[in-house]
Amino acid sequence: MSRFSGKVGFVTGGGTGIGLACAAAIADGGGKVVLAGRREQVVRDAAERFGANAAAVRCDVTDDQSVEAAVQYAVGRFGALNVAVNAAGMGSIGTVLNGSTADFMTTLDTNLTGVFRCMKAEARAMKAAGGGSIVNISSIAAALTHRYMTAYCVSKAGLNMLTRCAADDLGQYGIRVNAVQPGLVDTDLATPLTHNDDATQDYLECMPISRVGMPEDIGATTAFLLSDEASWITGQCLGVDGGHTLRRGPNLVPLFRQFLPEE
């Protein structure tokens, strides 16, 4: 039997990058999946790749009603919700001195509060279905400082604790919650890093397994954590980073200083 046969998945940020790779892993594993994202046409085009077992819905994770409606669409379309991946997120730059409060709050509202909104809706649907599994896409920035990316680091560190708290809250309902912490992965969001030779080289020097990751690396690990093979794993934040977290955070000051006011 396929890993996700008879199961329904919901993936935020499902139209591109890591989210799309996670959606593909669910679909390839025999599951049905709803791809959610703010850019409706992008998620619709992505869902078409997987045929009748996939659908798309617009979802803005910064809006409670949008999230509730998207999860209910998934339940209505395929009958239940069993697995979910919260991959929607944003990057940001700035330090305590030169970053703005507005940018800080926007980053947290998407990367942290946005996941809280999604998990609340997902967990309600999973509770009704008798249990489930949620994976949140965090970052090595949860564990290692990235200079000039303060708000992003804080949002991902908070996401890791949110993951642990949710796992503790929801275990009694048969719902597991884990997080994956990617390192540098070749996605649209990471383009400023992967298309800058100096930044990429600095990342590579921090990795014992020295290569840029691919979305499929994250999709494969996420699929394992979602699956019944990981039925006794919850509350874990797993690095998928070539070993980057064994060393230090990247030095991004040369790349980002030009875009920010003097401290």
mmCIF file of C-alpha atoms in Angstrom:
data_model
loop_
_atom_site.group_PDB
_atom_site.id
_atom_site.type_symbol
_atom_site.label_atom_id
_atom_site.label_comp_id
_atom_site.label_asym_id
_atom_site.label_seq_id
_atom_site.Cartn_x
_atom_site.Cartn_y
_atom_site.Cartn_z
ATOM 1 C CA MET A 1 0.000 0.000 0.000
ATOM 2 C CA SER A 2 1.250 3.495 -0.799
ATOM 3 C CA ARG A 3 2.359 5.640 2.096
ATOM 4 C CA PHE A 4 -0.539 8.114 1.855
ATOM 5 C CA SER A 5 -3.208 5.905 0.325
ATOM 6 C CA GLY A 6 -6.617 6.946 1.670
ATOM 7 C CA LYS A 7 -5.253 10.157 3.193
ATOM 8 C CA VAL A 8 -5.917 13.804 2.414
ATOM 9 C CA GLY A 9 -3.251 16.480 2.680
ATOM 10 C CA PHE A 10 -3.235 20.272 2.846
ATOM 11 C CA VAL A 11 -0.099 22.282 2.001
ATOM 12 C CA THR A 12 0.292 26.024 2.415
ATOM 13 C CA GLY A 13 2.822 27.660 0.130
ATOM 14 C CA GLY A 14 2.061 24.703 -2.110
ATOM 15 C CA GLY A 15 2.574 26.368 -5.465
ATOM 16 C CA THR A 16 6.362 26.555 -5.526
ATOM 17 C CA GLY A 17 9.573 25.437 -3.875
ATOM 18 C CA ILE A 18 9.480 23.391 -0.696
ATOM 19 C CA GLY A 19 5.688 23.469 -0.455
ATOM 20 C CA LEU A 20 5.325 22.102 -3.956
ATOM 21 C CA ALA A 21 7.863 19.352 -3.241
ATOM 22 C CA CYS A 22 5.905 18.363 -0.134
ATOM 23 C CA ALA A 23 2.635 18.311 -2.082
ATOM 24 C CA ALA A 24 4.300 16.142 -4.717
ATOM 25 C CA ALA A 25 5.483 13.713 -2.045
ATOM 26 C CA ILE A 26 1.914 13.328 -0.759
ATOM 27 C CA ALA A 27 0.503 12.870 -4.250
ATOM 28 C CA ASP A 28 3.261 10.458 -5.284
ATOM 29 C CA GLY A 29 2.558 8.503 -2.112
ATOM 30 C CA GLY A 30 -1.013 7.870 -3.204
ATOM 31 C CA GLY A 31 -2.699 10.650 -1.251
ATOM 32 C CA LYS A 32 -5.042 13.416 -2.249
ATOM 33 C CA VAL A 33 -3.746 16.920 -1.663
ATOM 34 C CA VAL A 34 -4.952 20.516 -1.678
ATOM 35 C CA LEU A 35 -2.334 23.104 -2.574
ATOM 36 C CA ALA A 36 -2.963 26.461 -0.893
ATOM 37 C CA GLY A 37 -1.376 29.838 -1.525
ATOM 38 C CA ARG A 38 -1.993 33.544 -1.932
ATOM 39 C CA ARG A 39 -1.362 33.435 -5.690
ATOM 40 C CA GLU A 40 -4.359 31.447 -6.843
ATOM 41 C CA GLN A 41 -3.222 30.876 -10.410
ATOM 42 C CA VAL A 42 0.174 29.610 -9.256
ATOM 43 C CA VAL A 43 -1.341 26.943 -6.999
ATOM 44 C CA ARG A 44 -3.907 26.007 -9.652
ATOM 45 C CA ASP A 45 -1.173 25.477 -12.232
ATOM 46 C CA ALA A 46 0.822 23.413 -9.726
ATOM 47 C CA ALA A 47 -2.167 21.261 -8.771
ATOM 48 C CA GLU A 48 -2.821 20.372 -12.400
ATOM 49 C CA ARG A 49 0.436 18.389 -12.407
ATOM 50 C CA PHE A 50 -1.110 15.826 -10.061
ATOM 51 C CA GLY A 51 -4.392 15.242 -11.848
ATOM 52 C CA ALA A 52 -7.724 14.458 -10.215
ATOM 53 C CA ASN A 53 -6.211 13.722 -6.808
ATOM 54 C CA ALA A 54 -5.151 17.346 -6.307
ATOM 55 C CA ALA A 55 -6.939 20.652 -5.998
ATOM 56 C CA ALA A 56 -5.989 24.257 -5.313
ATOM 57 C CA VAL A 57 -7.378 26.996 -3.116
ATOM 58 C CA ARG A 58 -6.411 30.567 -2.367
ATOM 59 C CA CYS A 59 -5.191 31.007 1.200
ATOM 60 C CA ASP A 60 -3.693 34.045 2.925
ATOM 61 C CA VAL A 61 -2.135 32.812 6.169
ATOM 62 C CA THR A 62 -2.321 36.305 7.668
ATOM 63 C CA ASP A 63 -6.128 36.192 7.573
ATOM 64 C CA ASP A 64 -8.154 33.978 9.925
ATOM 65 C CA GLN A 65 -11.169 33.670 7.641
ATOM 66 C CA SER A 66 -9.050 32.848 4.602
ATOM 67 C CA VAL A 67 -7.297 30.043 6.467
ATOM 68 C CA GLU A 68 -10.533 28.610 7.867
ATOM 69 C CA ALA A 69 -12.155 28.670 4.441
ATOM 70 C CA ALA A 70 -9.161 26.987 2.778
ATOM 71 C CA VAL A 71 -9.057 24.118 5.268
ATOM 72 C CA GLN A 72 -12.812 23.647 5.023
ATOM 73 C CA TYR A 73 -12.467 23.560 1.241
ATOM 74 C CA ALA A 74 -9.984 20.692 1.572
ATOM 75 C CA VAL A 75 -12.326 18.769 3.861
ATOM 76 C CA GLY A 76 -15.289 19.420 1.590
ATOM 77 C CA ARG A 77 -13.417 18.491 -1.559
ATOM 78 C CA PHE A 78 -11.898 15.215 -0.400
ATOM 79 C CA GLY A 79 -13.878 14.314 2.721
ATOM 80 C CA ALA A 80 -11.377 14.755 5.566
ATOM 81 C CA LEU A 81 -7.969 16.092 6.525
ATOM 82 C CA ASN A 82 -5.222 13.733 7.680
ATOM 83 C CA VAL A 83 -1.872 15.418 6.978
ATOM 84 C CA ALA A 84 -0.777 19.032 6.597
ATOM 85 C CA VAL A 85 2.362 20.976 5.764
ATOM 86 C CA ASN A 86 2.719 24.631 6.708
ATOM 87 C CA ALA A 87 5.280 25.898 4.215
ATOM 88 C CA ALA A 88 4.005 29.429 3.534
ATOM 89 C CA GLY A 89 6.553 31.974 4.667
ATOM 90 C CA MET A 90 8.555 35.064 3.825
ATOM 91 C CA GLY A 91 12.089 36.337 4.189
ATOM 92 C CA SER A 92 13.121 39.685 5.622
ATOM 93 C CA ILE A 93 16.254 41.672 6.378
ATOM 94 C CA GLY A 94 17.147 44.110 9.111
ATOM 95 C CA THR A 95 18.793 44.317 12.525
ATOM 96 C CA VAL A 96 17.514 45.584 15.859
ATOM 97 C CA LEU A 97 18.879 49.021 14.953
ATOM 98 C CA ASN A 98 18.029 49.377 11.267
ATOM 99 C CA GLY A 99 14.966 47.173 10.898
ATOM 100 C CA SER A 100 11.490 48.662 11.165
ATOM 101 C CA THR A 101 8.805 47.593 13.614
ATOM 102 C CA ALA A 102 6.393 47.188 10.701
ATOM 103 C CA ASP A 103 8.710 44.748 8.906
ATOM 104 C CA PHE A 104 9.292 42.835 12.130
ATOM 105 C CA MET A 105 5.573 42.440 12.766
ATOM 106 C CA THR A 106 4.824 41.483 9.159
ATOM 107 C CA THR A 107 7.462 38.749 9.274
ATOM 108 C CA LEU A 108 6.093 37.313 12.512
ATOM 109 C CA ASP A 109 2.502 37.548 11.287
ATOM 110 C CA THR A 110 3.349 35.388 8.269
ATOM 111 C CA ASN A 111 5.982 32.982 9.594
ATOM 112 C CA LEU A 112 4.764 32.480 13.151
ATOM 113 C CA THR A 113 1.196 33.668 13.686
ATOM 114 C CA GLY A 114 0.311 32.426 10.209
ATOM 115 C CA VAL A 115 1.313 28.908 11.177
ATOM 116 C CA PHE A 116 -0.656 29.221 14.419
ATOM 117 C CA ARG A 117 -3.762 30.111 12.386
ATOM 118 C CA CYS A 118 -3.211 27.180 10.054
ATOM 119 C CA MET A 119 -2.552 24.646 12.791
ATOM 120 C CA LYS A 120 -5.674 25.701 14.665
ATOM 121 C CA ALA A 121 -7.839 25.061 11.597
ATOM 122 C CA GLU A 122 -5.954 21.912 10.598
ATOM 123 C CA ALA A 123 -6.099 20.446 14.106
ATOM 124 C CA ARG A 124 -9.848 20.943 14.340
ATOM 125 C CA ALA A 125 -10.317 19.064 11.085
ATOM 126 C CA MET A 126 -7.887 16.324 12.125
ATOM 127 C CA LYS A 127 -9.548 15.924 15.509
ATOM 128 C CA ALA A 128 -12.828 15.319 13.696
ATOM 129 C CA ALA A 129 -11.062 12.741 11.497
ATOM 130 C CA GLY A 130 -9.606 10.865 14.472
ATOM 131 C CA GLY A 131 -6.040 12.157 14.284
ATOM 132 C CA GLY A 132 -3.382 13.298 11.865
ATOM 133 C CA SER A 133 0.088 14.695 11.346
ATOM 134 C CA ILE A 134 1.336 18.252 10.811
ATOM 135 C CA VAL A 135 4.792 19.346 9.665
ATOM 136 C CA ASN A 136 5.877 22.972 9.897
ATOM 137 C CA ILE A 137 8.661 24.267 7.676
ATOM 138 C CA SER A 138 11.094 26.086 9.936
ATOM 139 C CA SER A 139 14.735 26.963 9.183
ATOM 140 C CA ILE A 140 18.280 26.647 10.462
ATOM 141 C CA ALA A 141 17.727 30.324 11.316
ATOM 142 C CA ALA A 142 15.718 29.042 14.287
ATOM 143 C CA ALA A 143 18.940 27.727 15.812
ATOM 144 C CA LEU A 144 21.714 29.872 14.316
ATOM 145 C CA THR A 145 21.823 33.657 14.168
ATOM 146 C CA HIS A 146 21.827 35.114 10.662
ATOM 147 C CA ARG A 147 23.114 38.669 10.984
ATOM 148 C CA TYR A 148 20.867 41.212 9.234
ATOM 149 C CA MET A 149 17.944 38.738 9.315
ATOM 150 C CA THR A 150 16.802 39.314 12.894
ATOM 151 C CA ALA A 151 13.028 39.188 12.396
ATOM 152 C CA TYR A 152 13.283 36.048 10.269
ATOM 153 C CA CYS A 153 15.409 34.275 12.894
ATOM 154 C CA VAL A 154 13.005 35.235 15.658
ATOM 155 C CA SER A 155 10.004 34.052 13.641
ATOM 156 C CA LYS A 156 11.547 30.640 13.033
ATOM 157 C CA ALA A 157 12.772 30.221 16.607
ATOM 158 C CA GLY A 158 9.232 30.964 17.736
ATOM 159 C CA LEU A 159 7.908 28.474 15.209
ATOM 160 C CA ASN A 160 10.025 25.728 16.735
ATOM 161 C CA MET A 161 8.567 26.364 20.189
ATOM 162 C CA LEU A 162 5.075 26.626 18.700
ATOM 163 C CA THR A 163 5.655 23.212 17.125
ATOM 164 C CA ARG A 164 6.667 21.702 20.459
ATOM 165 C CA CYS A 165 3.735 23.268 22.310
ATOM 166 C CA ALA A 166 1.273 22.131 19.648
ATOM 167 C CA ALA A 167 2.656 18.599 19.822
ATOM 168 C CA ASP A 168 2.070 18.602 23.568
ATOM 169 C CA ASP A 169 -1.417 20.098 23.176
ATOM 170 C CA LEU A 170 -2.607 17.819 20.389
ATOM 171 C CA GLY A 171 -1.108 14.442 21.168
ATOM 172 C CA GLN A 172 -4.166 13.445 23.207
ATOM 173 C CA TYR A 173 -6.196 13.716 19.995
ATOM 174 C CA GLY A 174 -3.847 11.520 17.997
ATOM 175 C CA ILE A 175 -2.306 14.493 16.186
ATOM 176 C CA ARG A 176 1.467 14.626 15.790
ATOM 177 C CA VAL A 177 3.299 17.905 15.123
ATOM 178 C CA ASN A 178 6.912 18.210 13.971
ATOM 179 C CA ALA A 179 9.084 20.727 12.147
ATOM 180 C CA VAL A 180 11.754 20.501 9.491
ATOM 181 C CA GLN A 181 14.617 23.009 9.551
ATOM 182 C CA PRO A 182 16.008 23.404 6.022
ATOM 183 C CA GLY A 183 19.379 24.911 5.321
ATOM 184 C CA LEU A 184 20.092 26.706 2.045
ATOM 185 C CA VAL A 185 17.667 25.260 -0.514
ATOM 186 C CA ASP A 186 17.381 26.226 -4.177
ATOM 187 C CA THR A 187 13.979 27.970 -4.155
ATOM 188 C CA ASP A 188 12.564 31.262 -5.371
ATOM 189 C CA LEU A 189 12.610 32.594 -1.800
ATOM 190 C CA ALA A 190 16.325 31.850 -1.493
ATOM 191 C CA THR A 191 17.280 33.386 -4.853
ATOM 192 C CA PRO A 192 19.137 36.357 -3.272
ATOM 193 C CA LEU A 193 21.381 33.815 -1.546
ATOM 194 C CA THR A 194 21.746 31.116 -4.189
ATOM 195 C CA HIS A 195 22.431 33.676 -6.946
ATOM 196 C CA ASN A 196 25.159 35.446 -4.997
ATOM 197 C CA ASP A 197 28.454 33.585 -5.244
ATOM 198 C CA ASP A 198 29.914 34.976 -2.015
ATOM 199 C CA ALA A 199 26.804 34.185 0.017
ATOM 200 C CA THR A 200 26.517 30.696 -1.436
ATOM 201 C CA GLN A 201 30.172 29.969 -0.766
ATOM 202 C CA ASP A 202 29.827 31.091 2.834
ATOM 203 C CA TYR A 203 26.901 28.701 3.311
ATOM 204 C CA LEU A 204 28.827 25.850 1.709
ATOM 205 C CA GLU A 205 31.777 26.392 4.032
ATOM 206 C CA CYS A 206 29.416 25.827 6.960
ATOM 207 C CA MET A 207 28.192 22.436 5.715
ATOM 208 C CA PRO A 208 29.996 19.116 6.275
ATOM 209 C CA ILE A 209 27.951 17.842 3.307
ATOM 210 C CA SER A 210 28.737 20.821 1.143
ATOM 211 C CA ARG A 211 25.992 21.334 -1.425
ATOM 212 C CA VAL A 212 22.912 23.463 -1.864
ATOM 213 C CA GLY A 213 19.784 21.534 -0.955
ATOM 214 C CA MET A 214 16.908 20.813 -3.286
ATOM 215 C CA PRO A 215 13.191 21.085 -2.474
ATOM 216 C CA GLU A 216 12.952 17.321 -2.855
ATOM 217 C CA ASP A 217 15.378 16.881 0.073
ATOM 218 C CA ILE A 218 12.875 18.638 2.296
ATOM 219 C CA GLY A 219 9.876 16.952 0.682
ATOM 220 C CA ALA A 220 11.268 13.494 1.403
ATOM 221 C CA THR A 221 11.917 14.211 5.071
ATOM 222 C CA THR A 222 8.549 15.891 5.475
ATOM 223 C CA ALA A 223 6.805 12.900 3.903
ATOM 224 C CA PHE A 224 8.456 10.584 6.407
ATOM 225 C CA LEU A 225 7.334 12.722 9.347
ATOM 226 C CA LEU A 226 3.797 12.904 7.971
ATOM 227 C CA SER A 227 3.596 9.168 7.430
ATOM 228 C CA ASP A 228 2.709 6.325 9.775
ATOM 229 C CA GLU A 229 6.374 5.319 9.709
ATOM 230 C CA ALA A 230 6.914 8.228 12.125
ATOM 231 C CA SER A 231 3.953 7.333 14.346
ATOM 232 C CA TRP A 232 5.997 7.650 17.572
ATOM 233 C CA ILE A 233 7.683 10.936 16.622
ATOM 234 C CA THR A 234 6.210 14.244 17.723
ATOM 235 C CA GLY A 235 7.474 17.608 18.943
ATOM 236 C CA GLN A 236 10.751 17.304 17.022
ATOM 237 C CA CYS A 237 12.520 19.976 14.980
ATOM 238 C CA LEU A 238 14.701 18.135 12.490
ATOM 239 C CA GLY A 239 17.536 19.794 10.612
ATOM 240 C CA VAL A 240 17.835 18.957 6.912
ATOM 241 C CA ASP A 241 20.811 21.118 6.121
ATOM 242 C CA GLY A 242 23.910 19.174 5.142
ATOM 243 C CA GLY A 243 25.018 19.450 8.763
ATOM 244 C CA HIS A 244 25.016 23.261 8.737
ATOM 245 C CA THR A 245 23.787 23.535 12.332
ATOM 246 C CA LEU A 246 26.970 21.802 13.490
ATOM 247 C CA ARG A 247 28.894 24.971 12.668
ATOM 248 C CA ARG A 248 27.868 28.656 12.509
ATOM 249 C CA GLY A 249 25.317 30.919 10.937
ATOM 250 C CA PRO A 250 26.110 32.506 7.571
ATOM 251 C CA ASN A 251 27.668 35.942 7.245
ATOM 252 C CA LEU A 252 25.096 37.894 5.234
ATOM 253 C CA VAL A 253 26.211 41.399 6.189
ATOM 254 C CA PRO A 254 28.102 42.031 2.903
ATOM 255 C CA LEU A 255 25.027 41.032 0.906
ATOM 256 C CA PHE A 256 22.335 42.937 2.797
ATOM 257 C CA ARG A 257 24.053 46.016 4.254
ATOM 258 C CA GLN A 258 23.612 47.972 1.015
ATOM 259 C CA PHE A 259 19.811 47.697 1.250
ATOM 260 C CA LEU A 260 19.473 49.035 4.796
ATOM 261 C CA PRO A 261 20.050 52.381 6.519
ATOM 262 C CA GLU A 262 23.145 52.874 8.670
ATOM 263 C CA GLU A 263 22.802 51.592 12.200
#
